[in-house]
Coordinates of N, CA and C and ligand atoms in Angstrom, one line a residue:
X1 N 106.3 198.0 41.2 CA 107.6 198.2 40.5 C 108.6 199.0 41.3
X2 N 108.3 199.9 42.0 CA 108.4 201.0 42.6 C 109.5 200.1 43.9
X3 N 108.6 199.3 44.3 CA 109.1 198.1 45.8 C 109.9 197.5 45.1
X4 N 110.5 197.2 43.9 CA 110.8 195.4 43.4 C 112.1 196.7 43.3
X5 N 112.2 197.6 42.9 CA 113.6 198.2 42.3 C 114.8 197.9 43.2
X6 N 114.0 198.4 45.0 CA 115.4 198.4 45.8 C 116.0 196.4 45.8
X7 N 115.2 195.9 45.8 CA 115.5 194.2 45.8 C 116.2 193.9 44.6
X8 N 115.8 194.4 43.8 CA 116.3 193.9 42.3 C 118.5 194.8 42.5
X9 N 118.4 196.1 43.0 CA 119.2 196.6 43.2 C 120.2 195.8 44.0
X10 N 119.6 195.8 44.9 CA 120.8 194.6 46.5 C 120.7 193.3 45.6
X11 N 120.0 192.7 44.8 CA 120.4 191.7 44.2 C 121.7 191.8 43.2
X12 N 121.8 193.1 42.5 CA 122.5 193.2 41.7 C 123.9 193.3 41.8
X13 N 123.9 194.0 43.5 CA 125.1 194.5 44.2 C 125.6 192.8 44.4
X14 N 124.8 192.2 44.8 CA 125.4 190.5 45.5 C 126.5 190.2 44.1
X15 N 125.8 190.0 43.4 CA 126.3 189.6 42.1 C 127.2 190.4 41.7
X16 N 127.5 191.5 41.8 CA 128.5 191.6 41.0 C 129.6 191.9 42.0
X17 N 129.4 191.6 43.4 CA 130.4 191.4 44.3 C 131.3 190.1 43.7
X18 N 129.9 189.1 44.0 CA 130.6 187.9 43.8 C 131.8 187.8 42.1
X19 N 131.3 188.6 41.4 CA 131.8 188.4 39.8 C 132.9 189.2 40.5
X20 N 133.3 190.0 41.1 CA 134.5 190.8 41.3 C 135.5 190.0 41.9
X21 N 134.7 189.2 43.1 CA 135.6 188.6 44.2 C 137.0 187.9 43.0
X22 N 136.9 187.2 42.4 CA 138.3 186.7 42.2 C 139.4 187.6 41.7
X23 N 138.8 188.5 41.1 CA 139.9 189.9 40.4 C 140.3 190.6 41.8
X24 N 139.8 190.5 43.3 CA 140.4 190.7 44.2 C 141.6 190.5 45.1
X25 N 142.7 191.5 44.8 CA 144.2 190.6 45.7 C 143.8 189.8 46.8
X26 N 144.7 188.7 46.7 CA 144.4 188.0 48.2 C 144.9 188.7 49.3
X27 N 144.1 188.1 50.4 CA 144.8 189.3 51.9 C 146.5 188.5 51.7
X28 N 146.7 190.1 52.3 CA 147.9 189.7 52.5 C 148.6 189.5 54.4
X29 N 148.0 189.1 54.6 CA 148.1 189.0 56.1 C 148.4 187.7 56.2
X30 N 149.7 187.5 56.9 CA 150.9 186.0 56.8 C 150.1 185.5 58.4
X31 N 150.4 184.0 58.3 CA 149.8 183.6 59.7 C 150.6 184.2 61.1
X32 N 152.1 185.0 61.0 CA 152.7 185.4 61.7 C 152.5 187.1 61.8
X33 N 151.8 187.5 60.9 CA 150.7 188.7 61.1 C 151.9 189.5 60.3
X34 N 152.7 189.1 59.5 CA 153.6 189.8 58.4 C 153.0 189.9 56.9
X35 N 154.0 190.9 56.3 CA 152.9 191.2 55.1 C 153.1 190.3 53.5
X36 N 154.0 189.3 54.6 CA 154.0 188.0 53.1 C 153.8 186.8 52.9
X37 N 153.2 186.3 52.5 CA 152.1 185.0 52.3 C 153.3 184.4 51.1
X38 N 153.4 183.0 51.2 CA 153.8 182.3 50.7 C 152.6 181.3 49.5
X39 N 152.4 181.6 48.0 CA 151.4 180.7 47.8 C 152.2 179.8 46.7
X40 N 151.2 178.5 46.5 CA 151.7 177.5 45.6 C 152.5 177.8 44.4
X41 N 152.9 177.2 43.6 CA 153.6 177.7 42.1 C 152.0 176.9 41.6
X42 N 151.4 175.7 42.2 CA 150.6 175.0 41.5 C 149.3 175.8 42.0
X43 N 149.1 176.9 42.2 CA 147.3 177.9 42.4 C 147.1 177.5 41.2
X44 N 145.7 177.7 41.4 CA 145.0 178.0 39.7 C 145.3 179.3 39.4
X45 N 145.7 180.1 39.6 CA 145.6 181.1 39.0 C 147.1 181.2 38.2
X46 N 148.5 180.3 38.7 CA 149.7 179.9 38.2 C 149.6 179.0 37.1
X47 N 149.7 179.9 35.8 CA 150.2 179.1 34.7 C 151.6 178.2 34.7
X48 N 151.5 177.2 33.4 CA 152.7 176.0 33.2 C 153.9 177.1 33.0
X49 N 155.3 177.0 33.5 CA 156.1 177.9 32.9 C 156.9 177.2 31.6
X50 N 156.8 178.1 30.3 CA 157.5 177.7 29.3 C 158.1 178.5 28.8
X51 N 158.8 177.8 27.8 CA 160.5 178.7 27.0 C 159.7 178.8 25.7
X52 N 159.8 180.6 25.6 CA 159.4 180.6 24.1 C 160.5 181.6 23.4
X53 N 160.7 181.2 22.1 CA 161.6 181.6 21.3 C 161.6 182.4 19.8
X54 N 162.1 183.6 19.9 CA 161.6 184.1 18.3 C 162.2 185.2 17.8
X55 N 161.9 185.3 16.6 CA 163.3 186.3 15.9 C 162.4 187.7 15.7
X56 N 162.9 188.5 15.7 CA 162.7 190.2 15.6 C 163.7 190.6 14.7
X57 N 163.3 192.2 14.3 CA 164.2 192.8 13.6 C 163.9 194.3 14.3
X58 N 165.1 195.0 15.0 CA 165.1 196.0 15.6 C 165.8 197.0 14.8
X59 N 164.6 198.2 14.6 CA 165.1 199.1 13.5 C 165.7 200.5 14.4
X60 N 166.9 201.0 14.4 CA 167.8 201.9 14.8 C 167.8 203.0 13.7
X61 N 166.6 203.8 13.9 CA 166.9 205.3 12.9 C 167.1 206.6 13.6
X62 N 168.5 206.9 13.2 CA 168.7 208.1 13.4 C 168.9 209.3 12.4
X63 N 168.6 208.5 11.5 CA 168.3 209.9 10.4 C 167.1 210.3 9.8
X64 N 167.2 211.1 8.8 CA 166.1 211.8 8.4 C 165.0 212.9 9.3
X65 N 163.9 212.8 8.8 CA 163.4 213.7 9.9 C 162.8 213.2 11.1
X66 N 162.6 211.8 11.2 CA 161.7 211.1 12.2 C 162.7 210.1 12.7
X67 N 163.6 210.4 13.0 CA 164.3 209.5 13.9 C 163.7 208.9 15.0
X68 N 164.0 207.6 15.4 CA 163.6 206.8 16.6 C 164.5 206.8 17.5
X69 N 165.3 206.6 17.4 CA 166.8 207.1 18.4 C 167.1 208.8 18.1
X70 N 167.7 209.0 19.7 CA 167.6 210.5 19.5 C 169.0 210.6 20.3
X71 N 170.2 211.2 20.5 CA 170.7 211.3 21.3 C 171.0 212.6 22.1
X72 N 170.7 212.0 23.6 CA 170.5 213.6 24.3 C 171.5 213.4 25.2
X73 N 172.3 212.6 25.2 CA 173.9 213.2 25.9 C 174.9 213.1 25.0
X74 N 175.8 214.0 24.8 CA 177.0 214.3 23.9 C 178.0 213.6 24.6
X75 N 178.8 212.3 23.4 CA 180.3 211.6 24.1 C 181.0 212.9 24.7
X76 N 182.1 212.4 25.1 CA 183.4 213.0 25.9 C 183.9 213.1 24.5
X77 N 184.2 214.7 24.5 CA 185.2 214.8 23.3 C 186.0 214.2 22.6
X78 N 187.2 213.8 23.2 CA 187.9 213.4 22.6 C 188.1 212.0 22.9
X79 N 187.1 211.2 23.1 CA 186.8 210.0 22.9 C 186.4 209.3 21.8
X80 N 187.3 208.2 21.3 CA 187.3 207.6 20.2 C 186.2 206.2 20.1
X81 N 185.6 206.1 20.9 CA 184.5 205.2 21.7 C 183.1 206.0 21.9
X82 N 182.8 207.0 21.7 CA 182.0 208.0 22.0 C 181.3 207.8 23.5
X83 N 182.4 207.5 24.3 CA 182.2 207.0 25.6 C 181.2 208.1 26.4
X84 N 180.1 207.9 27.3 CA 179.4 209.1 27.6 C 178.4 209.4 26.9
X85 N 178.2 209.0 25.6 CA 177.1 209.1 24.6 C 176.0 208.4 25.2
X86 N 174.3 209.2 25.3 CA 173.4 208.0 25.4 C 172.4 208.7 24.6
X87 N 171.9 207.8 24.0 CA 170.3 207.5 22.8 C 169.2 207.3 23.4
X88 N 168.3 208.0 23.3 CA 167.0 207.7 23.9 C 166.2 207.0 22.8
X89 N 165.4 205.7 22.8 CA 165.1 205.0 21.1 C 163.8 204.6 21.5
X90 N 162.9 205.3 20.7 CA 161.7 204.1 20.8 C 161.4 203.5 19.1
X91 N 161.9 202.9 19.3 CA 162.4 202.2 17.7 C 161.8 200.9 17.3
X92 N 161.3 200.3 15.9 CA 160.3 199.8 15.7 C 160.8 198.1 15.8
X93 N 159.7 197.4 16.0 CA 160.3 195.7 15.9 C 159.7 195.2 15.4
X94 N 160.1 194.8 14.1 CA 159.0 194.2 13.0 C 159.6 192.7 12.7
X95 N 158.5 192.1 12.1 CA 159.1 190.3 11.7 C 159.5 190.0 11.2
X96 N 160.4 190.9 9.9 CA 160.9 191.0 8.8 C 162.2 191.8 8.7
X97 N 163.0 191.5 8.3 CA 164.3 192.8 7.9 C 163.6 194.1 7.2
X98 N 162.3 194.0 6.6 CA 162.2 195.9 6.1 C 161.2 196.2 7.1
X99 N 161.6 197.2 7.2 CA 160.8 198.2 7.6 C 159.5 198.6 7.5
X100 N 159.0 197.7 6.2 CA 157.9 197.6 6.1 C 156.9 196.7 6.2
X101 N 157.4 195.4 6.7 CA 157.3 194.4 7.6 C 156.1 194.5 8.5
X102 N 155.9 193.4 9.4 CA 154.6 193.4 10.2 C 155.1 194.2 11.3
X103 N 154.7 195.2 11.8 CA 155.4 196.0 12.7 C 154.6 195.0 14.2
X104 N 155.3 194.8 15.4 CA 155.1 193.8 16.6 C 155.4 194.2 17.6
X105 N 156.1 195.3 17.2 CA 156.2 196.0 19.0 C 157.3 197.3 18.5
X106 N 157.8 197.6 20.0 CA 158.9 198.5 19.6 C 159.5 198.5 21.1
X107 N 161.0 198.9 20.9 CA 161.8 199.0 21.6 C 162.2 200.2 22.3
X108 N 161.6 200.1 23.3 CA 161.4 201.9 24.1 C 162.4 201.9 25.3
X109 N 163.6 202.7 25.5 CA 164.6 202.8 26.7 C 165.7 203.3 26.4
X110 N 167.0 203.3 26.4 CA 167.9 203.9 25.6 C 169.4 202.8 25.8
X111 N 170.6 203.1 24.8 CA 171.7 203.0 25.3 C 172.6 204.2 25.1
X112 N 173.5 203.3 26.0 CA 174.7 204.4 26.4 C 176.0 203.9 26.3
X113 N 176.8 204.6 26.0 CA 178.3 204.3 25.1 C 179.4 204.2 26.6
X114 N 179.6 203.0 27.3 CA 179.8 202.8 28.4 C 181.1 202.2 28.4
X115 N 182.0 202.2 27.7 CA 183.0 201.5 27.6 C 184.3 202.6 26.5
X116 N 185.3 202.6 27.2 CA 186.8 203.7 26.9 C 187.5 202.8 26.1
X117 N 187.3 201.6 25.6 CA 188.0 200.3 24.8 C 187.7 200.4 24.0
X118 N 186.3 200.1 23.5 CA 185.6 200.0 21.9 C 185.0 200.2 22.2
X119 N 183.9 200.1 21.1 CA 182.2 200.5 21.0 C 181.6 199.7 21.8
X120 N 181.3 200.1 23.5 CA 180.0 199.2 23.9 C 179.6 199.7 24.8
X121 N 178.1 199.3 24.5 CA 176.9 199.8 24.8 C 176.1 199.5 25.6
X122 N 175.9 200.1 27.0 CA 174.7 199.7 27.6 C 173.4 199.5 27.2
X123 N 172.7 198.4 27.1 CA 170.8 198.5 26.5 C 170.6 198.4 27.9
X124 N 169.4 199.4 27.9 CA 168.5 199.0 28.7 C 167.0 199.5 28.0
X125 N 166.1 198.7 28.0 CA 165.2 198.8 27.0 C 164.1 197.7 27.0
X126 N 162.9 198.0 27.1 CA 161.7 197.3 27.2 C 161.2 196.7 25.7
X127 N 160.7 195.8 25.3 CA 160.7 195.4 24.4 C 158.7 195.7 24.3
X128 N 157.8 196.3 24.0 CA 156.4 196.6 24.1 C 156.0 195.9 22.9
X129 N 155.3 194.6 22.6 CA 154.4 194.4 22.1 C 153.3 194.8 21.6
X130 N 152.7 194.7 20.4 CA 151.1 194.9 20.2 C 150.7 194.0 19.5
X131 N 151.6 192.8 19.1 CA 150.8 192.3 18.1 C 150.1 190.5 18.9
X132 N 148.9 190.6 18.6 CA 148.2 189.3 19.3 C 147.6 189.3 20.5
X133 N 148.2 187.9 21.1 CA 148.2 187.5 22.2 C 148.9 188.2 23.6
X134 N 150.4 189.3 22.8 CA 151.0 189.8 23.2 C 151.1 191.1 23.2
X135 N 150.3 191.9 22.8 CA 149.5 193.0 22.8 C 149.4 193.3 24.3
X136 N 150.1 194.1 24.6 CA 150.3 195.1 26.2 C 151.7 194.4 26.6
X137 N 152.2 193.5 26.3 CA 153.0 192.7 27.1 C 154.4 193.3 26.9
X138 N 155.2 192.7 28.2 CA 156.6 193.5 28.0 C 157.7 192.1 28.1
X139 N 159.4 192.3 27.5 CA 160.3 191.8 28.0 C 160.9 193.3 28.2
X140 N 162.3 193.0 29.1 CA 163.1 193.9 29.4 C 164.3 193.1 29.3
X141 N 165.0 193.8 28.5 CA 166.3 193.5 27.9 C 167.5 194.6 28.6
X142 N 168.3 194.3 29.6 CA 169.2 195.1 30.1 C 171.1 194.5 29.8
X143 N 171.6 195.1 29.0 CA 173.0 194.1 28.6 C 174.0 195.2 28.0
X144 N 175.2 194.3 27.8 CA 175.9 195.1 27.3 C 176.5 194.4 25.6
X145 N 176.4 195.8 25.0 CA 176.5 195.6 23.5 C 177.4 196.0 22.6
X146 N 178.9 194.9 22.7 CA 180.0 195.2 21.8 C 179.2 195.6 19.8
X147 N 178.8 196.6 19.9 CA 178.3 196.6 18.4 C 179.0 195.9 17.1
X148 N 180.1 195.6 17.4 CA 181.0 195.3 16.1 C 181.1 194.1 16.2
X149 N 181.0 193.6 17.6 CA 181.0 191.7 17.3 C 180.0 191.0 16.6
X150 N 180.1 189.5 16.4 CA 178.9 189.5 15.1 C 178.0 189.3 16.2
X151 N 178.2 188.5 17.1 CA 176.6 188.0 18.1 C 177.0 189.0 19.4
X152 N 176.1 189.2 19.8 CA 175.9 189.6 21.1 C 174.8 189.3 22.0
X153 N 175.6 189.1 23.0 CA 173.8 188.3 24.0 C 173.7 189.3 25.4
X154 N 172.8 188.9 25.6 CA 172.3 190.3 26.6 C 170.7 189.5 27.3
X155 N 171.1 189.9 28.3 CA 169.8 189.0 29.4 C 169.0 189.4 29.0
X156 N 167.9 188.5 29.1 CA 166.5 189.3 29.3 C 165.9 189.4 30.9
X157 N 165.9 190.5 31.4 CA 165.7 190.3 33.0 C 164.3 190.5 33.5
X158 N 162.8 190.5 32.8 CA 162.1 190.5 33.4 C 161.2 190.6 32.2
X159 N 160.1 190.9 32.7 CA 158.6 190.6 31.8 C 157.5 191.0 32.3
X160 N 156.2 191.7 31.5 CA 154.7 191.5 32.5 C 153.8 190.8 31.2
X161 N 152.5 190.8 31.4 CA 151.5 190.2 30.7 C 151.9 189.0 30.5
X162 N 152.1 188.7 29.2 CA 152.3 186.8 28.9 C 153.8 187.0 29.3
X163 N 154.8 187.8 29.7 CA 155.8 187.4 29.5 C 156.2 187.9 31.2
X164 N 155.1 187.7 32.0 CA 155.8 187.5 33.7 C 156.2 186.7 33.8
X165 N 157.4 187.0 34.8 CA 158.6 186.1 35.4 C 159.5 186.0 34.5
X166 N 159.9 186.8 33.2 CA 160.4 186.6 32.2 C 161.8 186.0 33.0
X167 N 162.5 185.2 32.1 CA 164.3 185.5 32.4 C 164.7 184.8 30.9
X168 N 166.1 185.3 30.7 CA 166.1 184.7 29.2 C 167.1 185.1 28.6
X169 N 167.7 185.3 27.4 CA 168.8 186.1 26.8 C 168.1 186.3 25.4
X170 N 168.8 187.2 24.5 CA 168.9 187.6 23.3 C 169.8 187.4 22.8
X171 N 170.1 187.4 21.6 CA 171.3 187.6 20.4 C 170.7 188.4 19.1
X172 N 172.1 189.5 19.5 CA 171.7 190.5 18.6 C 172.9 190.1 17.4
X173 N 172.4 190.2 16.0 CA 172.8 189.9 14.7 C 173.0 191.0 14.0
X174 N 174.3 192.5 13.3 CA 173.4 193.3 12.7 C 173.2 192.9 11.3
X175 N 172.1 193.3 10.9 CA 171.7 192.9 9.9 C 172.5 193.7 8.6
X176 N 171.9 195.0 8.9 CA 173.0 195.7 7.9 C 173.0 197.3 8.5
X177 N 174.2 197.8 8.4 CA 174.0 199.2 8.9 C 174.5 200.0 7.7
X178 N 173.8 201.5 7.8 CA 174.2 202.2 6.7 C 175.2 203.2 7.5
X179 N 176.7 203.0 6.8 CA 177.5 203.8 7.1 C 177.4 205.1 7.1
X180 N 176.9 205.6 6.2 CA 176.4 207.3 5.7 C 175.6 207.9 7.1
X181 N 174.1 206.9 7.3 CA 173.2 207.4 8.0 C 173.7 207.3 9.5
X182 N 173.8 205.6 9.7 CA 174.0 205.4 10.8 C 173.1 204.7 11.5
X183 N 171.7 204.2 10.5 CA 170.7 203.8 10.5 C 171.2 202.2 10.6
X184 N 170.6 201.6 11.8 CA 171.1 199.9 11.4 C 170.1 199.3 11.5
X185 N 169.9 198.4 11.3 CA 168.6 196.8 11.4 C 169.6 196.0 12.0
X186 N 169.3 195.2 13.0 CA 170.1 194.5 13.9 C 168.9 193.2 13.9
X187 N 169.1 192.5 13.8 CA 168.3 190.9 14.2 C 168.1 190.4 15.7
X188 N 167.4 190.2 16.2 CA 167.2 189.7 17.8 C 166.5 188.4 17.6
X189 N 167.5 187.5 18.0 CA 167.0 186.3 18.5 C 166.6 186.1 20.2
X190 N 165.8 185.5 20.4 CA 165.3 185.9 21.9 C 164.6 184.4 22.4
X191 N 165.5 184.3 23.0 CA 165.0 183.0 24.0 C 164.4 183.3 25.7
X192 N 163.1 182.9 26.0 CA 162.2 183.5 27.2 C 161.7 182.3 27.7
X193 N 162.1 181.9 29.1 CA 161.4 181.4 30.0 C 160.3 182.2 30.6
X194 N 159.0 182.0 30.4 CA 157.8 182.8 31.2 C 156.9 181.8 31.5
X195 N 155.7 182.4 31.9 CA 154.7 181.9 32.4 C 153.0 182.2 32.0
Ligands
NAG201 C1 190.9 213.3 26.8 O1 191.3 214.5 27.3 C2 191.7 214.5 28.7 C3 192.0 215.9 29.2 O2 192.1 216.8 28.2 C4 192.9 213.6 28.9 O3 193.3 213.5 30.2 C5 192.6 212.2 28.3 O4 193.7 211.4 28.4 C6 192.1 212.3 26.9 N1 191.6 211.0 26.5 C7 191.9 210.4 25.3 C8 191.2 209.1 25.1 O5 192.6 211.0 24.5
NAG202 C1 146.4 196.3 21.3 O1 145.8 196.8 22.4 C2 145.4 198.2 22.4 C3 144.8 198.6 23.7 O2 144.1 197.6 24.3 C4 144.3 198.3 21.2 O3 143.9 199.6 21.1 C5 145.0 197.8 19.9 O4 144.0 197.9 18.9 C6 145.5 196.4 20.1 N1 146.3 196.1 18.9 C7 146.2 195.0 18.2 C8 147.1 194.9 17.0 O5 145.4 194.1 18.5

């Protein structure tokens, strides 16, 4: 038994080299001895690219005691735009207008009050998934957000897990905002080219 262990061991190592080898980056050594390789879009490892489409509801709470948006830069005084204002939000995204809804992700990144005209807003903001298939997965939403118009569209500029190679846009809807709090439900419609 004593003899069989080291064999049984180097066997074990073979094997689970071989199970590793494909979770292994390819070399990256170009035939011109640079550090970029050109590979197929059709590898097996390259999924079909498709456009997927779907509605959210992005909840904006800045009141009460557990606010999701926080803001930690103060506008310019006497700015009627609260120009200079930025929110830091990790704010919830559920499949439903309430709040109590299937919660699907949340929206972690901030905006910022970027415009001396009206109300508009820089997003920049990761969209984080948990629910499904899409569980770890990201879009990144970077745009600019006239809040008062009814639609607003804003790229989607990137993605990882199911949603690499993202490119895409949104349209934001608000759903309803409470004047008092300041609390809004906004609707995201989201159109995604991935892979
Ligand atoms: C804000 O105040 C500054 C300096 O006090 C002034 O130059 C500027 O015009 C003001 N802006 C507005 C929008 O009133
Ligand atoms: C999402 O993934 C995390 C980490 O892998 C896991 O803890 C969690 O239970 C998953 N959530 C759902 C809804 O599947």
């Amino acid at each position: 038994m004593a003899r069989l262990l080291p064999i049984l061991f180097a066997r074990l190592t073979i094997i689970s080299a071989l199970l590793l080898f494909p979770f292994l980056p390819p070399s990256f050594a170009g035939k011109n001895g640079g550090f970029v390789r050109s590979i197929s879009r059709k590898d097996p490892g390259i999924k079909e690219e498709k456009l997927s489409t779907f509605r959210l509801y992005w909840h904006d709470v800045v009141s009460g005691r557990n606010p999701t948006s926080v803001p930690i830069i103060k506008p310019q005084k006497n700015s009627t735009t609260a120009f200079g204002m930025v929110s830091i939000i990790d704010d919830p995204i559920t499949e439903g207008p309430e709040l109590s809804s299937k919660l699907v992700g949340r929206a972690q990144g901030f905006y910022a009050s970027a415009s001396q005209e009206q109300i508009g807003l820089l997003m920049a903001m990761n969209f984080a998934f948990i629910e499904g298939k899409y569980n770890g997965s990201t879009i990144t939403v970077l745009g600019r957000n006239t809040v008062f118009s009814k639609v607003r569209e804003m790229p989607v500029i990137g993605g990882t897990g199911a949603f690499r190679f993202a490119r895409g846009y949104v349209e934001a809807r608000t759903h309803t905002v409470d004047l008092n709090t300041g609390d809004a439900i906004v609707q995201y419609t989201c159109h995604v080219i991935h892979y």
